[in-house]
C-alpha cells in the first residue's frame, strides 16, 4: 500500500507530517522550506498515460497532482490572473473573486492562486545572470532558478500569438525558443510574467515561469 509506505518513508524525516483525523487516508505535510502538501489516496479515474515519457516507467498508477496552489501578494489582482489563463491560454475559470481563483489545467487538475493575508514580498522567481550569450540579434535573458510549471495547450500557435510580448527564454535549459518559428519547431515556449489582459499597462501581477507545450508534435502526431 503506497499510502502506508509514504507514512513510513516520511517518519523521522525533516518533513512535518500529520495524519488527518477527519478523513481516512489523508496526510497533511510541510516540507523544510514551508511548502504545504496534502497527500490522498487516488482512484483509477486519475490514471492518465499522457503523463508518461519515453524511457520512464509506463504509468504512475494514478500518482499525480490534483491541484497546485500558490500564494500571491496581499494586493495582487486575482481576477486579472484568472483572465490571463482564460483569455490567453483557453483555461476555463472554475472560480474567481478578489481573494482567490482556480483555473482548469485538464480533466482532473487545477491551478489556484490565493492572496496571502499580510505579505507583499512574495516571489516565485529567482533571477540570476549566468552570462549566457544569446544568438546574434536576439535579446539576452536572465536565468530563472525558481520553480516552473508545465502546461499543455491544444493550439500552440494561437497561444504564442496571444503571449508573444511575454515570451521568455531561460538560458538554464537547452531548448530556447527566441521566435515563433522556433517555438513551433520545438513544440514549446516559455513565459515568466502573468499579466492582466484587460490592463497590460499595469505590468506583471506576479512572475511564475511557464513552460507551455503542445499536446501534439510538430508533424501533428501525439
XYZ file of C-alpha atoms in Angstrom:
222
model
C 0.000 0.000 0.000
C 1.691 3.145 -1.200
C -0.111 5.334 1.303
C 1.276 3.329 4.225
C 4.693 3.266 2.537
C 4.625 7.065 2.327
C 3.898 7.387 6.035
C 6.789 5.071 6.859
C 9.196 6.834 4.496
C 8.407 10.273 5.931
C 8.582 9.190 9.559
C 11.672 10.664 11.163
C 12.415 12.939 8.187
C 12.581 16.734 8.109
C 9.023 16.789 6.782
C 6.294 17.632 9.284
C 3.553 15.062 8.744
C 0.077 14.942 10.275
C -2.446 12.159 9.677
C -5.790 13.876 9.182
C -8.482 12.755 11.594
C -11.497 13.970 9.611
C -10.728 11.933 6.504
C -9.317 8.458 6.118
C -6.199 8.024 4.028
C -5.075 11.661 4.023
C -1.797 13.227 5.129
C -1.011 16.896 5.653
C 2.670 17.584 5.143
C 5.021 20.582 5.293
C 8.477 20.377 3.761
C 11.609 22.036 5.235
C 11.049 25.105 3.025
C 7.484 25.682 4.179
C 5.622 24.264 1.157
C 2.435 22.503 2.196
C 1.176 19.256 0.663
C -1.934 17.145 1.114
C -1.460 13.503 0.137
C -4.577 11.441 -0.530
C -5.371 8.050 -1.999
C -6.218 8.367 -5.698
C -8.623 6.385 -7.829
C -8.404 4.632 -11.181
C -10.025 7.570 -12.987
C -6.895 9.609 -12.297
C -4.644 7.212 -14.179
C -3.541 9.108 -17.296
C -0.993 7.596 -19.674
C -0.479 11.002 -21.321
C 1.872 11.891 -18.480
C 4.387 9.194 -19.373
C 7.623 9.827 -21.253
C 9.858 7.571 -23.305
C 12.392 5.702 -21.193
C 10.376 6.128 -17.996
C 8.110 3.586 -16.273
C 4.893 3.059 -18.213
C 2.409 4.622 -15.795
C 2.271 6.311 -12.428
C -0.512 4.144 -11.056
C -2.699 7.236 -10.640
C 0.035 9.095 -8.779
C -0.469 12.750 -9.672
C -1.157 16.287 -8.547
C -4.811 17.313 -8.374
C -4.125 20.967 -7.572
C -1.234 23.371 -7.172
C -1.991 26.460 -5.077
C 0.372 29.420 -4.996
C 0.327 32.402 -2.694
C 0.177 35.895 -4.196
C 0.853 39.252 -2.581
C -1.914 40.679 -0.416
C -2.551 43.417 -3.004
C -2.476 41.120 -6.077
C -5.020 41.439 -8.885
C -6.521 37.960 -8.574
C -9.268 38.377 -11.223
C -6.524 39.519 -13.608
C -4.661 36.258 -13.046
C -7.805 34.292 -13.890
C -8.270 36.348 -17.076
C -4.634 35.681 -18.074
C -5.187 31.926 -18.145
C -8.690 32.118 -19.598
C -8.132 34.633 -22.410
C -4.585 33.756 -23.418
C -4.375 30.019 -22.676
C -8.021 28.960 -23.038
C -8.138 27.600 -19.477
C -11.681 27.555 -18.026
C -12.122 29.646 -14.887
C -13.604 27.456 -12.167
C -13.792 30.186 -9.541
C -12.598 33.761 -9.176
C -13.049 36.579 -6.683
C -10.869 39.223 -5.051
C -9.188 36.702 -2.734
C -8.554 33.607 -4.855
C -9.049 31.965 -8.216
C -8.826 28.479 -9.683
C -8.405 27.543 -13.348
C -8.665 24.166 -15.017
C -5.444 22.608 -16.312
C -7.120 19.420 -17.526
C -9.924 16.989 -16.708
C -8.668 16.320 -13.171
C -6.178 19.105 -12.399
C -6.370 22.730 -11.292
C -4.016 25.649 -10.754
C -5.040 28.027 -7.981
C -3.863 31.374 -6.615
C -4.627 32.754 -3.153
C -3.825 36.130 -1.646
C -1.523 35.946 1.347
C -3.238 37.702 4.254
C -0.326 40.032 5.007
C 2.749 39.599 2.790
C 3.566 41.858 -0.159
C 7.038 40.455 -0.862
C 6.157 37.037 -2.309
C 8.347 35.946 -5.206
C 8.200 32.766 -7.271
C 11.210 33.703 -9.393
C 14.940 33.610 -8.650
C 16.688 35.532 -11.408
C 20.456 35.228 -11.927
C 22.875 36.362 -14.609
C 24.656 33.266 -15.928
C 26.473 35.285 -18.593
C 24.927 33.266 -21.440
C 25.294 34.984 -24.801
C 22.148 34.851 -26.960
C 22.236 34.240 -30.714
C 23.061 37.298 -32.787
C 20.184 39.714 -32.937
C 18.270 38.052 -30.109
C 17.623 39.563 -26.655
C 19.544 38.420 -23.589
C 17.632 36.943 -20.651
C 18.448 36.256 -17.014
C 18.237 32.640 -15.854
C 15.388 31.728 -13.534
C 16.210 29.272 -10.756
C 12.744 29.477 -9.214
C 10.007 26.883 -9.794
C 8.276 26.490 -13.127
C 5.073 24.825 -14.226
C 4.495 22.914 -17.460
C 1.212 23.493 -19.288
C -0.079 21.653 -22.355
C -2.206 23.570 -24.873
C -4.132 22.334 -27.912
C -3.172 25.251 -30.175
C 0.417 26.322 -29.548
C 0.472 28.877 -32.372
C -2.638 30.649 -31.073
C -1.249 30.690 -27.531
C 2.102 32.021 -28.723
C 0.409 34.821 -30.661
C -1.534 35.799 -27.530
C 1.581 35.730 -25.346
C 4.085 36.965 -27.953
C 5.155 40.023 -25.926
C 5.684 37.844 -22.843
C 7.896 35.207 -24.492
C 10.837 34.343 -22.240
C 13.949 32.221 -22.749
C 15.561 30.590 -19.728
C 19.282 30.147 -20.514
C 19.427 27.287 -17.993
C 17.747 24.967 -20.489
C 18.987 23.758 -23.870
C 15.726 24.323 -25.706
C 15.450 28.076 -26.305
C 12.616 29.440 -28.423
C 13.503 33.031 -29.310
C 10.989 33.222 -32.162
C 7.558 31.898 -33.075
C 9.086 29.578 -35.663
C 11.455 28.119 -33.077
C 8.548 27.672 -30.665
C 6.567 25.741 -33.279
C 9.577 23.614 -34.221
C 10.345 22.802 -30.580
C 6.650 22.440 -29.639
C 7.199 24.708 -26.643
C 7.983 28.201 -25.412
C 8.157 29.949 -22.054
C 6.606 32.956 -20.359
C 7.524 34.445 -16.999
C 5.119 37.344 -16.421
C 1.436 36.940 -15.567
C -0.367 39.984 -16.988
C -3.999 41.072 -16.818
C -5.206 41.069 -20.461
C -7.626 43.861 -19.550
C -4.832 46.047 -18.136
C -1.457 45.086 -19.628
C -0.019 48.539 -18.903
C -0.175 47.736 -15.171
C 2.677 45.271 -15.668
C 3.189 41.813 -14.155
C 0.853 40.762 -11.371
C 3.449 38.155 -10.432
C 6.233 36.202 -12.072
C 5.938 32.443 -12.464
C 7.792 30.595 -15.189
C 5.573 28.568 -17.516
C 6.832 26.001 -19.975
C 3.982 25.938 -22.473
C 3.938 22.759 -24.537
C 1.883 21.498 -27.453
C -0.186 18.343 -26.985
C 0.953 17.244 -30.446
C 4.349 17.004 -32.145
C 5.347 19.279 -34.999
C 4.047 16.692 -37.507
C 0.666 16.545 -35.764
C 1.266 13.170 -34.112
C 0.620 12.618 -30.409
